[in-house]
Structures are given as structure tokens and as C-alpha cells.
CSV table of C-alpha atoms in Angstrom, one decimal:
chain,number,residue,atom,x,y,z
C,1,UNK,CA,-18.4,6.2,5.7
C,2,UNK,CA,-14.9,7.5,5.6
C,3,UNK,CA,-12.6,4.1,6.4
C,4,UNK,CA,-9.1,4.8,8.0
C,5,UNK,CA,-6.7,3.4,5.9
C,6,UNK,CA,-4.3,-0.2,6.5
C,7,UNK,CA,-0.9,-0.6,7.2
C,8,UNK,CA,1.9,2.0,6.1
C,9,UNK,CA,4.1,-0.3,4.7
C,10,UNK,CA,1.9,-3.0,4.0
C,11,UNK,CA,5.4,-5.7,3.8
C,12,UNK,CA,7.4,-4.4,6.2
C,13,UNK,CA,4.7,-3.3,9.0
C,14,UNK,CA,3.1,-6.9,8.6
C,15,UNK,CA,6.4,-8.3,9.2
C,16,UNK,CA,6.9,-6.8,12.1
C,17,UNK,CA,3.7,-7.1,13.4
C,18,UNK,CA,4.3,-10.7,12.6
C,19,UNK,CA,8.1,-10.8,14.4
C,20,UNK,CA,6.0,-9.5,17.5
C,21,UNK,CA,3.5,-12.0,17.7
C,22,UNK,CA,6.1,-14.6,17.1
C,23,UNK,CA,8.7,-13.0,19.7
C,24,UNK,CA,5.4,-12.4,22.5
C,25,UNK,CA,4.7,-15.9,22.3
C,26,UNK,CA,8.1,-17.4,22.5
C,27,UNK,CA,8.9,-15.0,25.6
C,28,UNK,CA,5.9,-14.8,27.6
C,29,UNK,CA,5.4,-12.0,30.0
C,30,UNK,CA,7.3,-9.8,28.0
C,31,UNK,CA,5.9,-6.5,26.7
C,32,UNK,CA,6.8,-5.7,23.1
C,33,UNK,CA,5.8,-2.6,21.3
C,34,UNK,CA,3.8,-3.6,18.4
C,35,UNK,CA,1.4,-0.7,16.1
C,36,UNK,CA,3.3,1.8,14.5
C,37,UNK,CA,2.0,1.5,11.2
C,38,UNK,CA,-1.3,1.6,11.9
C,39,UNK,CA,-2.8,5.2,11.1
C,40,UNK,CA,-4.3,6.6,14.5
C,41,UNK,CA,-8.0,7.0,13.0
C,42,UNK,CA,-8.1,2.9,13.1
C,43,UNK,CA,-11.0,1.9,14.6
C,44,UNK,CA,-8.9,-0.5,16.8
C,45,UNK,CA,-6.6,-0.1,19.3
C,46,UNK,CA,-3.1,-0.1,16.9
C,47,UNK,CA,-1.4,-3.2,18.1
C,48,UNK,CA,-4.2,-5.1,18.0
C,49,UNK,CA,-5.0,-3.6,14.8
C,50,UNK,CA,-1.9,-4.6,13.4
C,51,UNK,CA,-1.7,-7.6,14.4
C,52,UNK,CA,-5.0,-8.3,12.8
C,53,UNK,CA,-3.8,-6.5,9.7
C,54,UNK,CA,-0.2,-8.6,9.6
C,55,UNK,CA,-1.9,-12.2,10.5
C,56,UNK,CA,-5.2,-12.1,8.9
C,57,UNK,CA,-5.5,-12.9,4.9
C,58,UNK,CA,-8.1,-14.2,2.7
C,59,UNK,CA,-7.8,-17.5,3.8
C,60,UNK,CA,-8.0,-17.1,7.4
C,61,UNK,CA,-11.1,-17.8,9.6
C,62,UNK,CA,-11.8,-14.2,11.8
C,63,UNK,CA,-14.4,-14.2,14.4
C,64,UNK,CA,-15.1,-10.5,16.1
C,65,UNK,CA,-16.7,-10.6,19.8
C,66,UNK,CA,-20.2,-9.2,19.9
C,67,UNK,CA,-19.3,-5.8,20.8
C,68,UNK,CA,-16.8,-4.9,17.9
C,69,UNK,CA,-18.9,-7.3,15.7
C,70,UNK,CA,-21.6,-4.3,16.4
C,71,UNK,CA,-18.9,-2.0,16.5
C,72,UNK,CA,-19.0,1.0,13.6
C,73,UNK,CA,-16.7,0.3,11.1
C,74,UNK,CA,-14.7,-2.7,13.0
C,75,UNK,CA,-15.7,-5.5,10.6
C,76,UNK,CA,-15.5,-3.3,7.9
C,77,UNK,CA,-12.0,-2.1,8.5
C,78,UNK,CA,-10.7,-5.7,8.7
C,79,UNK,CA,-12.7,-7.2,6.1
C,80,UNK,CA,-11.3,-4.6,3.3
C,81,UNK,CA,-8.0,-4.6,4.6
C,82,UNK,CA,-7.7,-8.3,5.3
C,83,UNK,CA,-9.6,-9.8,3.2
C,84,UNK,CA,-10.2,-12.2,6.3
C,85,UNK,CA,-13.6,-14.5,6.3
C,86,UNK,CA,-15.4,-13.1,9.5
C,87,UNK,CA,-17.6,-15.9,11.1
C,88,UNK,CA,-19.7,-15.8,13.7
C,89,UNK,CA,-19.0,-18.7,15.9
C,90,UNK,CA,-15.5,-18.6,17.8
C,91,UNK,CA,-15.1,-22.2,17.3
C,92,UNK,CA,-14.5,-22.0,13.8
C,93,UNK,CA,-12.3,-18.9,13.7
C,94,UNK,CA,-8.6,-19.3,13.0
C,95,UNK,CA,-8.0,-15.5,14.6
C,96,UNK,CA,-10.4,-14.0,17.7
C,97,UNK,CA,-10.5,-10.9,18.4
C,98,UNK,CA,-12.1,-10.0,21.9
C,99,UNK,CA,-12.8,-7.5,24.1
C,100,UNK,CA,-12.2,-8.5,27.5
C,101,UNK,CA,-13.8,-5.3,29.0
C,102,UNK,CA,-17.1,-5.7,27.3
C,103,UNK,CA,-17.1,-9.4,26.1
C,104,UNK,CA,-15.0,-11.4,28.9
C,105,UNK,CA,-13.4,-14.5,27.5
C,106,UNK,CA,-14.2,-18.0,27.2
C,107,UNK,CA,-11.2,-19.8,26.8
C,108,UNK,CA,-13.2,-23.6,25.9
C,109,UNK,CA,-15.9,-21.6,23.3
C,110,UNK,CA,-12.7,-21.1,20.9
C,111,UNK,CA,-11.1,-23.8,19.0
C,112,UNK,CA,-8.9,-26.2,20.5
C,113,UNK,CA,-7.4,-27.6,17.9
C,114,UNK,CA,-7.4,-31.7,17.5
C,115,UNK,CA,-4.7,-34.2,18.8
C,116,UNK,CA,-3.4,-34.6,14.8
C,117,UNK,CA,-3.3,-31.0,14.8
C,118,UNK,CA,-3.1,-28.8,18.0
C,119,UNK,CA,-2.4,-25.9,15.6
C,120,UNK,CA,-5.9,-25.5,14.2
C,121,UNK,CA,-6.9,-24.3,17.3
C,122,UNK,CA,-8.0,-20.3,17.8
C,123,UNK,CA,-5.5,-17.5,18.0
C,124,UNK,CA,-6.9,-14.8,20.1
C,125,UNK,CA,-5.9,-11.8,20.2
C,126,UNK,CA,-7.8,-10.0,23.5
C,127,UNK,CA,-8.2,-6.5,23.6
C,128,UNK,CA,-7.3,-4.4,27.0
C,129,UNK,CA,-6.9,-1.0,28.1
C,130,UNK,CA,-3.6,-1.7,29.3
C,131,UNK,CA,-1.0,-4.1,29.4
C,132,UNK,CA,2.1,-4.0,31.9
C,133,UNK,CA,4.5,-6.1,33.8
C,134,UNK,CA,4.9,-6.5,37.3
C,135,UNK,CA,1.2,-6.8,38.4
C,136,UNK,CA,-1.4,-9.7,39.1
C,137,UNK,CA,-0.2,-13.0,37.7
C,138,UNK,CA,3.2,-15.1,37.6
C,139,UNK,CA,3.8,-16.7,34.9
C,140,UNK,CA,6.3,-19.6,34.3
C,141,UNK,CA,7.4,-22.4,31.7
C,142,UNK,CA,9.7,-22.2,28.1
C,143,UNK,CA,10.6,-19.2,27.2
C,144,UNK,CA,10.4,-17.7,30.6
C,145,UNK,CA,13.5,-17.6,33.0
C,146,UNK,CA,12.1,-17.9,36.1
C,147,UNK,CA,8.9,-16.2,37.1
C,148,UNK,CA,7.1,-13.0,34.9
C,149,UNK,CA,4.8,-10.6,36.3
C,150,UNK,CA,2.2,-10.1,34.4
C,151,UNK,CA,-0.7,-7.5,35.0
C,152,UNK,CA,-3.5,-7.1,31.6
C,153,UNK,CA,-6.8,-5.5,32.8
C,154,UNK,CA,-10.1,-6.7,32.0
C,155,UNK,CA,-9.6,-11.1,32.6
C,156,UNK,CA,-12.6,-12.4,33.9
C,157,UNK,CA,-12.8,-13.3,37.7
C,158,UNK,CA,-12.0,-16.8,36.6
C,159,UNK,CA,-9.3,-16.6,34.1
C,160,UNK,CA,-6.3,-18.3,36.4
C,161,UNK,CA,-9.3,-21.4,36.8
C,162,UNK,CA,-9.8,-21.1,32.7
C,163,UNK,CA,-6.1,-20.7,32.0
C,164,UNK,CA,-5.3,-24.2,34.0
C,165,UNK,CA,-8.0,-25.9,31.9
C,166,UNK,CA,-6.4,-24.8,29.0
C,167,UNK,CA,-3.2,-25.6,30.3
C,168,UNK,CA,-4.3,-29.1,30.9
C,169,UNK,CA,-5.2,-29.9,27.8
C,170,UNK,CA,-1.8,-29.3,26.1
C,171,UNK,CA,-0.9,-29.8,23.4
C,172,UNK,CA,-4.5,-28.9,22.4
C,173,UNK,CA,-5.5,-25.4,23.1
C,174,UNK,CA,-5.2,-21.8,22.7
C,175,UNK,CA,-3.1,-19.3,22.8
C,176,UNK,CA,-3.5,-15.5,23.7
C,177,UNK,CA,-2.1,-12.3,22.4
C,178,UNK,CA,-2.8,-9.2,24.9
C,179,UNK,CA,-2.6,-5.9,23.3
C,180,UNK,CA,-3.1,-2.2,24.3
C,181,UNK,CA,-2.8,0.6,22.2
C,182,UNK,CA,1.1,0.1,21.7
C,183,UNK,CA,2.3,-2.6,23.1
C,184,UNK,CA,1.6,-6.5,23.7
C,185,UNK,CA,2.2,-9.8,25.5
C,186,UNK,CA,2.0,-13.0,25.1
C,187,UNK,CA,0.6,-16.2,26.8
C,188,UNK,CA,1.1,-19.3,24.8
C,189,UNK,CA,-0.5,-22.5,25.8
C,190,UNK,CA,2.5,-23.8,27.1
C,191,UNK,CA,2.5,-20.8,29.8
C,192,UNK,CA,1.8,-22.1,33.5
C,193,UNK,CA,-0.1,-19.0,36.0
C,194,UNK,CA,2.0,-20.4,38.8
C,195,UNK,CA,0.5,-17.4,41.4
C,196,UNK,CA,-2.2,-14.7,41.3
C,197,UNK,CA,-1.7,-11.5,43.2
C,198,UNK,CA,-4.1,-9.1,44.1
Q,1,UNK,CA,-24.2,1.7,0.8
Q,2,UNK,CA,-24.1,4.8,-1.7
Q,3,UNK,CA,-25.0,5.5,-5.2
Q,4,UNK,CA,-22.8,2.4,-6.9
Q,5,UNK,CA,-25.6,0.1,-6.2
Q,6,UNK,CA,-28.4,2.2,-7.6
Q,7,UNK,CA,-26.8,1.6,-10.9
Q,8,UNK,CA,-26.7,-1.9,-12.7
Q,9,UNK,CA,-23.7,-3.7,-11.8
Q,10,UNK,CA,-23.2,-4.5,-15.0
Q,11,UNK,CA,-22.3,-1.1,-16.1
Q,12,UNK,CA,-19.9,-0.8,-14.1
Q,13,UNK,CA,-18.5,-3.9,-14.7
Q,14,UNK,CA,-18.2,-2.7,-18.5
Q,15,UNK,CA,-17.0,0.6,-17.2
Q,16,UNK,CA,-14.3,-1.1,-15.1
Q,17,UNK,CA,-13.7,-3.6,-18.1
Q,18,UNK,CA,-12.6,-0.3,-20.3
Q,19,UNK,CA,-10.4,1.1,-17.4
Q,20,UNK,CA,-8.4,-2.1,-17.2
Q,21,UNK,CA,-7.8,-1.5,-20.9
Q,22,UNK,CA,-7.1,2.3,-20.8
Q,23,UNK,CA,-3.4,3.7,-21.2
Q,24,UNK,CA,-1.9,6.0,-18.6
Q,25,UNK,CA,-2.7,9.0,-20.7
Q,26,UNK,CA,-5.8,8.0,-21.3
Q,27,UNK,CA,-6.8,8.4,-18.2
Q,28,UNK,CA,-5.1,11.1,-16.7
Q,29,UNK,CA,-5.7,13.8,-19.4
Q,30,UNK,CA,-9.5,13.6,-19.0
Q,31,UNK,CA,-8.5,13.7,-15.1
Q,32,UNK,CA,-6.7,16.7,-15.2
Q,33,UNK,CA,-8.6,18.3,-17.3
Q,34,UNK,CA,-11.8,18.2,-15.8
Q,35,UNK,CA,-10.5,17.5,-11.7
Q,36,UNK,CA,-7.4,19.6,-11.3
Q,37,UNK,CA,-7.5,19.4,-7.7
Q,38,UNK,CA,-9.4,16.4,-6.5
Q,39,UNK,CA,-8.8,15.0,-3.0
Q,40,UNK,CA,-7.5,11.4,-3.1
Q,41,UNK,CA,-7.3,9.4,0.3
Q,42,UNK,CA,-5.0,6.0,-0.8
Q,43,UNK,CA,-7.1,2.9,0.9
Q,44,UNK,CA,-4.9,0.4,-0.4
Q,45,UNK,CA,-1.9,1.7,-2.2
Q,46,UNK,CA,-1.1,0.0,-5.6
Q,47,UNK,CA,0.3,-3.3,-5.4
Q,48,UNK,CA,0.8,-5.7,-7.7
Q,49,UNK,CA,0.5,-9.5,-7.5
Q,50,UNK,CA,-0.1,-12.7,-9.3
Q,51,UNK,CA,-3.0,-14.3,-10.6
Q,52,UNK,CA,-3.9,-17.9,-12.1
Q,53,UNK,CA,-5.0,-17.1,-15.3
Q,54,UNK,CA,-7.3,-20.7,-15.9
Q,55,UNK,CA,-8.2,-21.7,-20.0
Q,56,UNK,CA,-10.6,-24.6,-21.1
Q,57,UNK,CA,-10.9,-25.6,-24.5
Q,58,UNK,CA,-13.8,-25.6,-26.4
Q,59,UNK,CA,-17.1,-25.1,-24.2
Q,60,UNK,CA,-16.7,-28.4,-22.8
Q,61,UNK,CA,-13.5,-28.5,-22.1
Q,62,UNK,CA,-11.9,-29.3,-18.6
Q,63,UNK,CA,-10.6,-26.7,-16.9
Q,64,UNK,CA,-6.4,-26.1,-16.7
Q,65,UNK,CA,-4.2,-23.7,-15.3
Q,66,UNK,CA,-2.7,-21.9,-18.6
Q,67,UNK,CA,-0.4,-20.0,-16.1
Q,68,UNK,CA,0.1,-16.7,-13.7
Q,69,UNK,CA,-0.2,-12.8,-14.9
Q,70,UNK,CA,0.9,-9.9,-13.2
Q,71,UNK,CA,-1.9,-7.6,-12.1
Q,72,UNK,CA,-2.2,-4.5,-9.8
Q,73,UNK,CA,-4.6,-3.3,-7.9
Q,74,UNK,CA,-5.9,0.4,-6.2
Q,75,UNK,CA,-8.3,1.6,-4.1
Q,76,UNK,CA,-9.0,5.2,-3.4
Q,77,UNK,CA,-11.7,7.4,-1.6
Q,78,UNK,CA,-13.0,10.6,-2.4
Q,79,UNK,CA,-14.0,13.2,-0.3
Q,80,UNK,CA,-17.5,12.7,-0.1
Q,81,UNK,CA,-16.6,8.5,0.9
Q,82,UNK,CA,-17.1,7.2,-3.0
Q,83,UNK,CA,-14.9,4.4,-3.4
Q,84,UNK,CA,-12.6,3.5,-6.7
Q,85,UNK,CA,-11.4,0.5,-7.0
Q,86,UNK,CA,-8.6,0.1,-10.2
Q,87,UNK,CA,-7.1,-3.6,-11.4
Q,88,UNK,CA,-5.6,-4.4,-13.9
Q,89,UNK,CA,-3.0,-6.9,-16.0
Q,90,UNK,CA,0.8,-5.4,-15.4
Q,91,UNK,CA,2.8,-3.6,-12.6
Q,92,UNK,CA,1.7,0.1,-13.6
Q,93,UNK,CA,1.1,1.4,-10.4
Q,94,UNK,CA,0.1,4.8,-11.6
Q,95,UNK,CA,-2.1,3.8,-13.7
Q,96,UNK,CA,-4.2,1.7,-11.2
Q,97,UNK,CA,-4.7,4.4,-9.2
Q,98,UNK,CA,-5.6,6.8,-12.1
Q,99,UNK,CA,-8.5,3.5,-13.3
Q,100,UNK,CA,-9.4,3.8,-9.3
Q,101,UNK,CA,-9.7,7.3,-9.3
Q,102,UNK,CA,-12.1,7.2,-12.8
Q,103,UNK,CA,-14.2,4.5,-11.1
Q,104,UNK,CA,-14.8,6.3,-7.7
Q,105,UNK,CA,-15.8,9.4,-10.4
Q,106,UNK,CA,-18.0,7.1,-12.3
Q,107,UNK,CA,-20.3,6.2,-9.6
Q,108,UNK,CA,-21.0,10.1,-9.1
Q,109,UNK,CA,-24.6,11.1,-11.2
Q,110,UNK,CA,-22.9,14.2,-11.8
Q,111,UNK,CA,-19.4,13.0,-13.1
Q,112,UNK,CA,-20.6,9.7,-15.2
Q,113,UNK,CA,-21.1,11.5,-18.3
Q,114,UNK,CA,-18.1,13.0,-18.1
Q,115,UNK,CA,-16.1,10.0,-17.5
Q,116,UNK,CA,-18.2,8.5,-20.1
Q,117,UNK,CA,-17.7,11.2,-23.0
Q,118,UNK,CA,-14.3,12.2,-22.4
Q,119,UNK,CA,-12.6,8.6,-21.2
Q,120,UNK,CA,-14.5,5.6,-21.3
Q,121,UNK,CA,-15.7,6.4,-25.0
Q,122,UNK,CA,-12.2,7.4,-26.8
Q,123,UNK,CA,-11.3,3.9,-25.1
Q,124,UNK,CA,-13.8,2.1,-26.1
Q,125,UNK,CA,-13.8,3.6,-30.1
Q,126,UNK,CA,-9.3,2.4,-29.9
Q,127,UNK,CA,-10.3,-1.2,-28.7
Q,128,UNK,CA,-13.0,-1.4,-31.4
Q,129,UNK,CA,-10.7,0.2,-34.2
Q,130,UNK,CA,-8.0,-2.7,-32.8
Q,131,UNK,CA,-10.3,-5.3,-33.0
Q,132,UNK,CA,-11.3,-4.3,-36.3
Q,133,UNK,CA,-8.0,-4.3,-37.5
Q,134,UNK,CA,-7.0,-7.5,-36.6
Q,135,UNK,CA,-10.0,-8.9,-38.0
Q,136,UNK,CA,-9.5,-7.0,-41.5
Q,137,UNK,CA,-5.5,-8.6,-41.3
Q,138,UNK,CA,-6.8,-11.8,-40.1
Q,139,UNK,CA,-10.1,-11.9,-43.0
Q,140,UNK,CA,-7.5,-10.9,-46.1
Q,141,UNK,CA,-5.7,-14.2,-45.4
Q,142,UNK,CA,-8.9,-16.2,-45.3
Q,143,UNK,CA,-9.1,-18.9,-47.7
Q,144,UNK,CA,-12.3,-21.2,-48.1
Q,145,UNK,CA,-12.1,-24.3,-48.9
Q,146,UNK,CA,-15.3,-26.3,-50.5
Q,147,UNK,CA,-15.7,-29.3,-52.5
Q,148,UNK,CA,-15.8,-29.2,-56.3
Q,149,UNK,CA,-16.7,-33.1,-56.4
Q,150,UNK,CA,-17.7,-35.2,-54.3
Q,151,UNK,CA,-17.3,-38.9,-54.2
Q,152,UNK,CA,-17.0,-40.9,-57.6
Q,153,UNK,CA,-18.7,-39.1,-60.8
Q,154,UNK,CA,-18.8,-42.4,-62.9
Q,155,UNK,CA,-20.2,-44.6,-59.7
């Protein structure tokens, strides 16, 4: 099977993959374009894909959810180009990658990280058909001014109830990475869903 | 998968041992010559990197880091999905793609003689001549020592 190829600039797209991630989590609610240098035959949406492709390295934990673990060519893609352990159970994967559409999102299955180390808990990074401002949930806390609007499609019916139980638990927890095809936004574990629209 | 693992993997290992060793022009003249116009997809474009070359001494020894070598790495695809995969000590870039090129040929039935005949073999006939070089230097300096007497004639 042909397999689509990694990153154009495997330093400099990593980096910026890498600046985005950093710069979505430290501003939540704000959409940053993210995926360039991913080749458009990936089998993954590009930002996701490149933010897989920038964070991911031999020594990280990767855990797929079921539908791109099935997926043709998914695990293969990332495994080649990341060298990235893939494992099956999301509570013992450094990265996640989820989609929301098919898979949902259990915010307590991932790791949570342990009061010694809050950072060993689960990055994920959730997969949605599109991400925009100015839609179903207010966000506040650091790094956001006042209020942002934040609309991703795909959350499960109960995310606002999920997100507050992950909020609780701060500093433990984890943190999520929305992408679309070009684009993504962050919500740290720090974030507060203050109200959600309709 | 596809037709590398119908062959022993220790073949290619050999195979792959001998394109680590090859020269630039000793892969790409057989190349040329016999592909002119092969299509290459770059998977991973060269790139080189470190690794921690690790020594023990004697059979039992324990092991140490001796220290880090420069190697580079390729991987291409062929048309048909055949997969090369070229390492090797140094920063060469070129070359690593040419060894990757050569190993996604290999693992063809049609191209392996080929590759054999015209690459891996004049290869493989320069190391041996080098090695037996070395040895002939090395042997004409060889002294051996052995005993003439041993311990006290008159005791």
C-alpha cells in the first residue's frame, strides 16, 4: 500500500506544529492555523496530522481510538513517520488521538496524571469536522481575556458535565487539542466552560 | 506485507550490510545503468543523526558507551509500493537514498540478480580484497614468540 509521505520540512514544520500546540493551549478559544506541511493524501485530517507528526517520537506513548485504530493506513502512517509506541489502552498513552464523531470522548478513561506529576497525564488531540469561534461554549480562565466563544462539532451530549470533572481535579488532568483540517484550538485543563449555548 | 518477507531476513540483512559499505558510485552506476528512469517517491528524506556506538571487551565484558557516530538514514517507495530503506555511518545523503533505492530493488524476484551481479558482488569482492590486505600488512609483521627452555636445565 502506497503510504503518503511525513512532514515537508521535517524541522521546521514540527516546530511549528509544536509553536501551535503550545500557542492553542496558552490562549484558549483561539483558532490557529496549524497543517501546512502535511501532503494532502495524509490519511488524517492535516492539523491533526501534524500535530501527531510534530509531538509524537519514539519515546512517546500513542493510543488511536477504535475507528482510526481500524482505519486503513492510520496506524501505519504514524507509526513509520513517528516512530511513536501505539497502545491500546488510553490510560497509558502519552498522546490520544480521537474521533469525536465516531468514537465520542471519555475524558476519566485517559490518563490523569498523578499529584507528583500532573504532566504525565494524556494529551489528546480530538478530531472534528470543524472547529470555529463564536458558537456553543464560553470559555474563561488564564490565557483568556474575558469570555471565548467556542463552537468544535462532534462533543458528546455530556462534555460541559465531563469537562467540570476534569476541571475539578486540577492540577491533575487532561488537556485537549481540537483540530479540523487546518486549523485548531485549544482547551487546557486550566480552562473553565463558564456557559453552553445552543 | 509483500515479497520482503518471503525471503530470509537474513539476506537481506547481508544485502543491507554491503549497501551500508558501498561508495556513491558504486551504487549509482549499476542504477543508472540498468534503471534510467525509475520512479522514486521520498518517504522519509535523508537525514542524518547520532547513534551510541556501545563496545564490551572480551565476550564477557560489561557493556560501555565507546561514543556517538554520525549515520543517515532513507526511505523510498517504488511504484509498485516496495519499500527501501538505506542507513548508514556518515552524513552522505545521496548516498542513502541511492543504498534505499538498491534495497527497494532487491526485494523485487526480477531485479535481485541484478542488484546482486552488478552491485552487491563488486562490493562485496573490494571489502574482501581490503580485508585481505590488511591482514597480509598486519601477518608480515607477526612475530611468534615460543620458549627455547623452559625452567632450570641442571635442576
Amino acid at each position: 500500500m502506497m503510504l503518503a509521505e511525513g512532514l515537508a520540512d521535517q524541522a521546521l514544520d514540527s516546530q511549528r506544529a509544536f509553536r501551535a500546540a503550545m500557542d492553542a493551549l496558552a490562549r484558549p478559544g483561539r483558532i490557529l492555523a496549524c497543517g501546512d506541511g502535511v501532503p494532502a493524501d495524509a490519511p488524517l485530517p492535516r492539523a491533526a496530522a501534524a500535530l501527531v507528526l510534530g509531538l509524537c517520537d519514539y519515546e512517546t506513548t500513542l493510543h488511536l481510538s477504535p475507528s482510526l485504530a481500524g482505519a486503513a493506513g492510520v496506524a501505519d502512517y504514524l507509526r513509520f513517520h513517528t516512530g511513536a509506541r501505539l497502545v491500546a489502552s488510553p490510560g497509558a498513552a502519552a498522546f490520544a488521538l480521537v474521533d469525536l464523531a465516531r468514537d465520542g470522548l471519555r475524558l476519566d478513561a485517559f490518563a490523569q496524571g498523578i499529584p507528583d506529576y500532573p504532566d504525565r497525564s494524556t494529551t489528546v488531540i480530538a478530531l472534528a469536522n470543524s472547529v470555529s469561534t463564536g458558537g456553543r461554549l464560553s470559555i474563561a480562565g488564564p490565557g483568556v481575556a474575558s469570555v471565548a466563544e467556542l463552537a468544535v462539532t462532534g462533543l458528546p451530549a455530556d462534555f460541559t458535565a465531563q469537562w467540570a470533572a476534569n476541571r475539578a481535579a486540577f492540577p491533575l488532568g487532561v488537556d485537549i487539542l481540537f483540530a479540523d483540517a487546518h486549523s485548531l484550538v485549544g482547551l487546557p485543563r486550566s480552562a473553565r466552560i463558564i456557559a453552553e449555548g445552543r | 506485507m509483500n515479497t520482503a518477507a518471503s525471503t530470509p531476513a537474513s539476506a537481506r540483512r547481508a544485502a543491507l550490510a554491503l549497501l551500508a559499505r558501498a561508495t556513491a558510485a558504486e551504487l549509482a552506476t549499476p542504477l543508472a545503468a540498468h534503471w534510467p528512469d525509475l520512479t522514486v517517491r521520498d518517504l522519509r528524506r535523508p537525514e542524518s543523526g547520532l547513534v551510541m556506538v556501545r563496545g564490551r571487551i572480551g565476550g564477557d565484558g560489561a557493556p560501555f558507551n565507546l561514543g556517538e557516530a554520525t549515520v543517515t538514514r532513507a526511505v523510498i517507495e517504488l511504484a509498485d509500493g516496495r519499500r527501501g530503506h538505506g542507513q548508514m555511518l556518515g552524513r552522505d545523503h545521496a548516498r542513502a537514498r541511492l543504498a534505499a533505492i538498491a534495497d527497494a530493488l532487491w526485494q523485487g524476484e526480477a531485479e535481485r540478480p541484478l542488484i546482486e551481479r552488478d552491485l552487491l558482488s563488486p562490493v562485496r569482492r573490494r571489502l574482501e580484497a581490503e580485508r585481505a590486505a590488511i591482514a597480509a600488512e598486519t601477518d608480515a609483521t607477526r612475530v611468534d614468540f615460543f620458549t627455547l627452555v623452559r625452567g632450570d636445565p641442571e635442576a
